CSV table of C-alpha atoms in Angstrom, one decimal:
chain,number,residue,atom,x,y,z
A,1,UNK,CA,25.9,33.4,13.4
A,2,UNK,CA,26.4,36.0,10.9
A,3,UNK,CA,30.3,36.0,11.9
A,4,UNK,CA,30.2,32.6,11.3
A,5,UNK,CA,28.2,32.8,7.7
A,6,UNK,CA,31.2,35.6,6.6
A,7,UNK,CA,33.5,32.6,7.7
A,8,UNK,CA,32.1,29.7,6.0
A,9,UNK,CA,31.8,29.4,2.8
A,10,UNK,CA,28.6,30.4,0.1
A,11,UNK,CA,27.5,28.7,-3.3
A,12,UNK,CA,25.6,29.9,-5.9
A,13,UNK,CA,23.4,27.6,-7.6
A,14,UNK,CA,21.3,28.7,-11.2
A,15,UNK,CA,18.4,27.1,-11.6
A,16,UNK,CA,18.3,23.7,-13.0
A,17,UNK,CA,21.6,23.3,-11.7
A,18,UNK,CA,22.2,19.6,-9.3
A,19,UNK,CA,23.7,20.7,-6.1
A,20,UNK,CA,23.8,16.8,-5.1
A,21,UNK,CA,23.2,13.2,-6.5
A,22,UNK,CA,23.5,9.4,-6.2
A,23,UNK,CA,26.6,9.5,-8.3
A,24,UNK,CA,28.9,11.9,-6.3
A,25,UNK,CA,30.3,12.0,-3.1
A,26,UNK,CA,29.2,14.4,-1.2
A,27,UNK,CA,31.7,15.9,2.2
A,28,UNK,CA,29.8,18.9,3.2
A,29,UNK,CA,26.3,20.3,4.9
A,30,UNK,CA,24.2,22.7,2.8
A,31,UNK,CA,22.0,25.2,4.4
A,32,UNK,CA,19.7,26.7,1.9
A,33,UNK,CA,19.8,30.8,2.6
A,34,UNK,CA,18.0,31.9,-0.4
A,35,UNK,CA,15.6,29.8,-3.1
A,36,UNK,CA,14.1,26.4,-3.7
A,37,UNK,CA,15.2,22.9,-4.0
A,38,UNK,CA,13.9,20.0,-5.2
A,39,UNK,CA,14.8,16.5,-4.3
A,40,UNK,CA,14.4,13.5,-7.1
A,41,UNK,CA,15.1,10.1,-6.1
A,42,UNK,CA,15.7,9.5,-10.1
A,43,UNK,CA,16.5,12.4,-12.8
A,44,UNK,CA,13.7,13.1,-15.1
A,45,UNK,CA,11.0,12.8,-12.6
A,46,UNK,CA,8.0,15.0,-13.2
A,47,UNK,CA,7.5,15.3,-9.4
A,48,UNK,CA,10.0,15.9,-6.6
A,49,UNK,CA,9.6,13.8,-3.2
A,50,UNK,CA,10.4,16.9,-1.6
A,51,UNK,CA,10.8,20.8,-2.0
A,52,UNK,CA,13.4,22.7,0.4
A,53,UNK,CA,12.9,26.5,1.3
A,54,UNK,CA,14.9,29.1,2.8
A,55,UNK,CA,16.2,27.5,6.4
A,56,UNK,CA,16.1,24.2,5.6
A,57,UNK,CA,19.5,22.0,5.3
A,58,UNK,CA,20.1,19.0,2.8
A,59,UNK,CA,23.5,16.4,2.2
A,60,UNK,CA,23.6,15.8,5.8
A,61,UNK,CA,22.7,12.4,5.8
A,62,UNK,CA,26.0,11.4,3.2
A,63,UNK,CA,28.0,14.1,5.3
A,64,UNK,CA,27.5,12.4,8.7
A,65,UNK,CA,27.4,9.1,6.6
A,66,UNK,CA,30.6,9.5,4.4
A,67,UNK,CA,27.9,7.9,1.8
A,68,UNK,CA,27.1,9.0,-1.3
A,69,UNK,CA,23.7,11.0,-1.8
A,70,UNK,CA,20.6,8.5,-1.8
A,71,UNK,CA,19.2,11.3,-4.2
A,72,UNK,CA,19.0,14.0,-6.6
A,73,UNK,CA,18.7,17.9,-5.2
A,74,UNK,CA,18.3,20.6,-8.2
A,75,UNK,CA,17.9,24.3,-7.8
A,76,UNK,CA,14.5,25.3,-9.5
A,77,UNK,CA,15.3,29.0,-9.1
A,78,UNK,CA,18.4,30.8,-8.3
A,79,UNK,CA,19.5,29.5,-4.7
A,80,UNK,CA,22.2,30.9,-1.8
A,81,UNK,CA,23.6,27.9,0.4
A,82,UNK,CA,25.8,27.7,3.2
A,83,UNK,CA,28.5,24.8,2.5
A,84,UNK,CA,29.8,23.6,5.9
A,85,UNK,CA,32.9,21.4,6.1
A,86,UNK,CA,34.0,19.1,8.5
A,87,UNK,CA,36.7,21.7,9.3
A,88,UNK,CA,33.4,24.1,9.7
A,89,UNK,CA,31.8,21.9,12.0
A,90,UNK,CA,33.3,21.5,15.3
A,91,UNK,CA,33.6,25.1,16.0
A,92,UNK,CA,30.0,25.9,14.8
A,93,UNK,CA,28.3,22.8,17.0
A,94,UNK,CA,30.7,24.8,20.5
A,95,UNK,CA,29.5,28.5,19.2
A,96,UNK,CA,26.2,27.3,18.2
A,97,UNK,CA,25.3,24.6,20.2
A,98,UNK,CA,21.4,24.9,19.4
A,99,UNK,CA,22.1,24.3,15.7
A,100,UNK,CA,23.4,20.8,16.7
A,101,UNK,CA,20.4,20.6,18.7
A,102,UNK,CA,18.6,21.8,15.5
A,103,UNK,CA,20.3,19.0,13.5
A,104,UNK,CA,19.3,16.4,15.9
A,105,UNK,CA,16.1,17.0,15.6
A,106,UNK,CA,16.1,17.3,11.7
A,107,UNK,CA,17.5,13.8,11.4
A,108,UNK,CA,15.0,12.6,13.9
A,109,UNK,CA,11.8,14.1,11.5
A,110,UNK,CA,13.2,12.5,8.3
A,111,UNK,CA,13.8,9.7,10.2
A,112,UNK,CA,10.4,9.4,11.2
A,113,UNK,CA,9.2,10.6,7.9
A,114,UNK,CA,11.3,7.9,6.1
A,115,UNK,CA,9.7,5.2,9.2
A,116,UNK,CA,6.3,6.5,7.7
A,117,UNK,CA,6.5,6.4,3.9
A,118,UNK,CA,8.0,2.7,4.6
A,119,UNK,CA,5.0,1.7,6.2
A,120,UNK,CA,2.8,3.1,4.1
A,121,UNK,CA,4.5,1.8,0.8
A,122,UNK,CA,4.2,-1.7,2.6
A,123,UNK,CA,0.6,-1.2,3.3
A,124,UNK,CA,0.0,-0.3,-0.4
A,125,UNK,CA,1.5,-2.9,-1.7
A,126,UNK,CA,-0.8,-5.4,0.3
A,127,UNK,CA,-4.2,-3.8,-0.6
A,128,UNK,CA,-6.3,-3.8,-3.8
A,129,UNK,CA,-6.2,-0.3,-5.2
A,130,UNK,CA,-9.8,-0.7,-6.4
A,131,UNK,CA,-11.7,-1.9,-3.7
A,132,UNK,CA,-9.1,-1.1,-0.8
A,133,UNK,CA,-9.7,-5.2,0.0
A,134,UNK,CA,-6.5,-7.5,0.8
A,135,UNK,CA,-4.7,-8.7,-2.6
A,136,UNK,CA,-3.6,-12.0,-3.4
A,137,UNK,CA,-0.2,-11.3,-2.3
A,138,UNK,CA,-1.2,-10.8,1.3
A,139,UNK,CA,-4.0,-13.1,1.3
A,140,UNK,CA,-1.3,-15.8,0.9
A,141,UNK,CA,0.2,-14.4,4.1
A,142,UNK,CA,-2.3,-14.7,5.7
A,143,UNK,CA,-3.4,-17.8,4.7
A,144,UNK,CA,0.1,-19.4,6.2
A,145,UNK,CA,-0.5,-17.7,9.6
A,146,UNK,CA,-4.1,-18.7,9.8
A,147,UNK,CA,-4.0,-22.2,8.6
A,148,UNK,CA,-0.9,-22.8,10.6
A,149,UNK,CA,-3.3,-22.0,14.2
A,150,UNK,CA,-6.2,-23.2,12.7
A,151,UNK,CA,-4.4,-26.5,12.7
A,152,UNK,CA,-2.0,-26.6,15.8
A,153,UNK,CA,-5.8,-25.7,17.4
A,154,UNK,CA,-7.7,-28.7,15.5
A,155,UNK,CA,-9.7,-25.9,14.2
A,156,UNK,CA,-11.5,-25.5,10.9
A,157,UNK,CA,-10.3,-23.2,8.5
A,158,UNK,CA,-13.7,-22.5,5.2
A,159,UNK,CA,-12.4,-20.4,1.9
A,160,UNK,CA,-15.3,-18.7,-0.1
A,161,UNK,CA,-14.4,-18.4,-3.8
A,162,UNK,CA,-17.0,-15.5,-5.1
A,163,UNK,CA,-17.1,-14.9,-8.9
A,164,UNK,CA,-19.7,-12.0,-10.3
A,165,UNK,CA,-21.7,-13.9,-12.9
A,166,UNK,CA,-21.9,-12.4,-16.0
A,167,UNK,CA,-19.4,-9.7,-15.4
A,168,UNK,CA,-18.0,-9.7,-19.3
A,169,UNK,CA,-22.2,-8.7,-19.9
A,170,UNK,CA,-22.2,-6.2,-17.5
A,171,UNK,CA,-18.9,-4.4,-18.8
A,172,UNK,CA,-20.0,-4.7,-22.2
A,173,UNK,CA,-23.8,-3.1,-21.8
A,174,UNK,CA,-23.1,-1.1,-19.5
A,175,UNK,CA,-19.1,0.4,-19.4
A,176,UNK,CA,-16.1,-0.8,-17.4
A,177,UNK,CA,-16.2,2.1,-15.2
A,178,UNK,CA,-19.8,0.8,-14.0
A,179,UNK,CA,-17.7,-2.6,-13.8
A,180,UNK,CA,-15.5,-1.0,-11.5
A,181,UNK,CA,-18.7,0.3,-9.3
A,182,UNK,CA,-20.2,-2.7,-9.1
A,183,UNK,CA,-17.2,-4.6,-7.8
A,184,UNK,CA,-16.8,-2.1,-5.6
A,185,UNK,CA,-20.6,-3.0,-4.3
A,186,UNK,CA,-19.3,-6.7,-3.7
A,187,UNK,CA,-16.7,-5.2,-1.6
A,188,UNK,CA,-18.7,-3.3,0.4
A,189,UNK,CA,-21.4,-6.0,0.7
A,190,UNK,CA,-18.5,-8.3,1.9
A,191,UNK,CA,-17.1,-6.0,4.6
A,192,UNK,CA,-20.6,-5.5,6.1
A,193,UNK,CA,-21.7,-9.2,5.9
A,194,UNK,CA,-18.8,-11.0,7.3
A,195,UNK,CA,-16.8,-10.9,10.7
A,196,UNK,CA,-13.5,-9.0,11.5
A,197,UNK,CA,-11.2,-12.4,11.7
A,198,UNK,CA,-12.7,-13.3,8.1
A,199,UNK,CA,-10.0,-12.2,5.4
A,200,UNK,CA,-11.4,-10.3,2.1
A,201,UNK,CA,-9.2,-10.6,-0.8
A,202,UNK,CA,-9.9,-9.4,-4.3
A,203,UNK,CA,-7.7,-12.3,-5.9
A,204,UNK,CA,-8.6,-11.1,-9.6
A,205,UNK,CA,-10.6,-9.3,-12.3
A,206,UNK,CA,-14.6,-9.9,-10.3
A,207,UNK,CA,-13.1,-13.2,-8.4
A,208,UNK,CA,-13.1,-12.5,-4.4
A,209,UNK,CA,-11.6,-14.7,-2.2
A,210,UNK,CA,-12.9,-15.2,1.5
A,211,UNK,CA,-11.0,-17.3,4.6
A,212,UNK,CA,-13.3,-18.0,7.3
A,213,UNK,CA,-11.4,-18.9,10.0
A,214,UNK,CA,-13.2,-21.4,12.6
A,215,UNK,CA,-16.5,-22.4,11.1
A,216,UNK,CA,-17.1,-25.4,10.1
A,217,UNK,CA,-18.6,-26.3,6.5
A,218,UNK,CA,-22.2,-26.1,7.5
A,219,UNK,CA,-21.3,-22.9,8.9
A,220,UNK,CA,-19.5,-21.5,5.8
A,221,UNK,CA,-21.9,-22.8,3.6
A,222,UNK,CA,-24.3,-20.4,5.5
A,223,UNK,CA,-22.0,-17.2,5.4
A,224,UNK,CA,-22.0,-17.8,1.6
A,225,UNK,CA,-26.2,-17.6,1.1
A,226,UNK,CA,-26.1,-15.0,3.3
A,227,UNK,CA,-23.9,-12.9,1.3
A,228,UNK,CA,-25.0,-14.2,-2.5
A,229,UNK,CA,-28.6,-13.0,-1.3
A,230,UNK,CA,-27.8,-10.2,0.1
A,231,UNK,CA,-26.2,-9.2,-3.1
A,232,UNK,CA,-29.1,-10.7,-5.2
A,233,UNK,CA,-31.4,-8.5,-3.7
A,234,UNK,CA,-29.6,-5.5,-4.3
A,235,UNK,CA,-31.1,-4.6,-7.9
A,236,UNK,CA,-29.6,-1.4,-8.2
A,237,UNK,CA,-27.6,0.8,-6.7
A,238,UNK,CA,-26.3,4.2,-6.6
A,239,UNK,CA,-22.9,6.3,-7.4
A,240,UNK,CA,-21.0,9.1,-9.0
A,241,UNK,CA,-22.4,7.4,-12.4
A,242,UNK,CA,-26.0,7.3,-11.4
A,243,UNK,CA,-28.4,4.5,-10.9
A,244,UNK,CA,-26.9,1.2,-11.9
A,245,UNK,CA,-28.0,-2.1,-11.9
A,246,UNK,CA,-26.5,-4.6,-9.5
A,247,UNK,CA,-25.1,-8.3,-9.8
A,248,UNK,CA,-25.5,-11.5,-8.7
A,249,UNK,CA,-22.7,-13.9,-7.3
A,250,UNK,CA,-22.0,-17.7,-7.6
A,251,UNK,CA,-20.2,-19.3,-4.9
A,252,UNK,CA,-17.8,-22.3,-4.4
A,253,UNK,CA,-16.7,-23.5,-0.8
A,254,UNK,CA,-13.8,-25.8,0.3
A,255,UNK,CA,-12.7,-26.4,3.8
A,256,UNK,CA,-8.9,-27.1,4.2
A,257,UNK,CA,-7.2,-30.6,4.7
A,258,UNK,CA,-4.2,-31.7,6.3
A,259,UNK,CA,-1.3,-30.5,3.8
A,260,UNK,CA,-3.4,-28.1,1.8
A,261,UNK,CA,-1.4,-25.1,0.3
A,262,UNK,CA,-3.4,-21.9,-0.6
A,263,UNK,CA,-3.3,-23.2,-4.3
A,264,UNK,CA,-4.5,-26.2,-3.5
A,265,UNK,CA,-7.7,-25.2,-1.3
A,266,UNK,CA,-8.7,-22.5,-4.0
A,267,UNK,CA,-8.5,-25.0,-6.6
A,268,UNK,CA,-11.0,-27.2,-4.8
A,269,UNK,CA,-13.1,-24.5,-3.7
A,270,UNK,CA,-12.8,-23.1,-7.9
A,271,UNK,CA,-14.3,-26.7,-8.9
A,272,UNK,CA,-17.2,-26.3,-6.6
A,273,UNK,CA,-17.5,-22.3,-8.3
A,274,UNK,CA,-17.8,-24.0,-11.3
A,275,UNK,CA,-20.5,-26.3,-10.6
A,276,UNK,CA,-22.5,-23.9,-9.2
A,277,UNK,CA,-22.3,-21.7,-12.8
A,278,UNK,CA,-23.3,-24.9,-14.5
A,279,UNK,CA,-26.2,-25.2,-12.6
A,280,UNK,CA,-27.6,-21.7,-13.5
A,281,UNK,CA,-25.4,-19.6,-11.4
A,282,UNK,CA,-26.4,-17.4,-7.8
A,283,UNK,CA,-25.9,-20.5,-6.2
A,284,UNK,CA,-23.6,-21.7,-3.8
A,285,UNK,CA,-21.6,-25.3,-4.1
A,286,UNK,CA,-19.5,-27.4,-1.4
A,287,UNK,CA,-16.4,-29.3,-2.5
């Protein structure tokens, strides 16, 4: 291999110099000998998406490709690369043939890498960073797979609109971080109180949302004292802040119709929420 490393041929890079980015083409295989890189999917990024040592290869995605780089690789130190060429390459792969095992397996771990961040990103982007509960954008997924079943199955198909009363009073007396604890607790107290096929969203500032698949509006009328009490009699409760006081709910109900769109369930279940503020609030209402 060493032959073969007197053969090929070696670039120095200074640090803060780009070895590879978006804008260039890019015809060759770079084995880092010596140094660090860092890769940027945009320049001026405070932190790199990855850092290459010693032994580890980069470009050979846009060299096996015939692409252009799908990011930015800078030197952060003085590096020492190997730059293989096409020319380079079929009598390395016959002389070496565990390096092309080597880079077969590479490709396979970003691959897989690339698989996982993907998934990941796609998960984020569906939960509530807060309280880790479904946001409004998957809840409306959800909503179109549920109520599609729940109606090819003459099933019923409850939503739960939950609004924390008095949450503006709360922030103001006693911080928006405890805010952010306490609608944490109604997170919580929802995961524990209702059933694995129920969906949780946090649609909005302290307004939850709740699909209850199945039950009927006797039986969702029931979920919803269940959970308003059980958060009523939790008068106080404890995190990294201290003790804090806790909060009370008011509830409106609305079971779907023929036609109904997402909107237009929540907007019935919202008038029913607003009834049952005007009649003193911890209360639950039916549309």
């Amino acid at each position: 291999m060493r032959a073969f490393c007197h053969q090929a041929q070696t670039l120095q890079l200074d640090a803060g110099q780009t070895l590879l980015n978006p804008e260039q083409d890019n015809h060759a295989l770079f084995i880092l000998l010596e140094g660090e890189l860092l890769v940027h999917l945009s320049p001026g990024e405070p932190l790199p998406i990855a850092t290459l040592k010693a032994g580890s290869c980069c470009g050979e995605l846009s060299f096996l490709q015939e692409e252009k780089p799908c990011a930015y690789v800078t030197a952060s130190r003085p590096c020492t690369l190997l730059r293989l060429t096409q020319s380079h390459l079929p009598n390395l792969l016959k002389s070496y043939p565990q390096l092309a095992l080597n880079l077969i397996n590479l490709l396979s771990q970003r691959l897989r890498h690339s698989t996982q961040a993907l998934h990941a990103s796609e998960q984020n982007a569906n939960i509530d960073s807060l309280t880790g509960l479904y946001n409004r954008r998957r809840l409306e997924d959800i909503y179109e797979r549920e109520s599609t079943r729940c109606a090819y199955d003459n099933l019923p198909l409850n939503l739960l609109i939950l609004d924390v009363d008095l949450f503006k009073d709360y922030n103001d007396q006693h911080g928006h971080i405890a805010g952010d604890f306490a609608l944490m607790l109604v997170a919580d107290t929802l995961r524990h109180e209702l059933r694995p096929k129920d969906a949780i969203a946090r649609f909005g500032g302290e307004e939850f949302v709740v699909l209850l698949p199945e039950l009927n509006s006797r039986q969702s009328t029931s979920v919803g004292q269940r959970l308003r009490q059980r958060l009523a009699k939790t008068s106080e409760f404890h995190c990294p802040m201290g003790t804090l006081p806790g909060v009370t709910a008011s509830i409106g109900l609305a079971q779907m119709r023929q036609g109904d769109s997402l909107i237009s369930l929540i907007s019935r279940a919202d008038r029913a929420l607003y009834r049952a503020k005007q009649r003193g609030r911890n209360q639950v209402c039916r549309a």
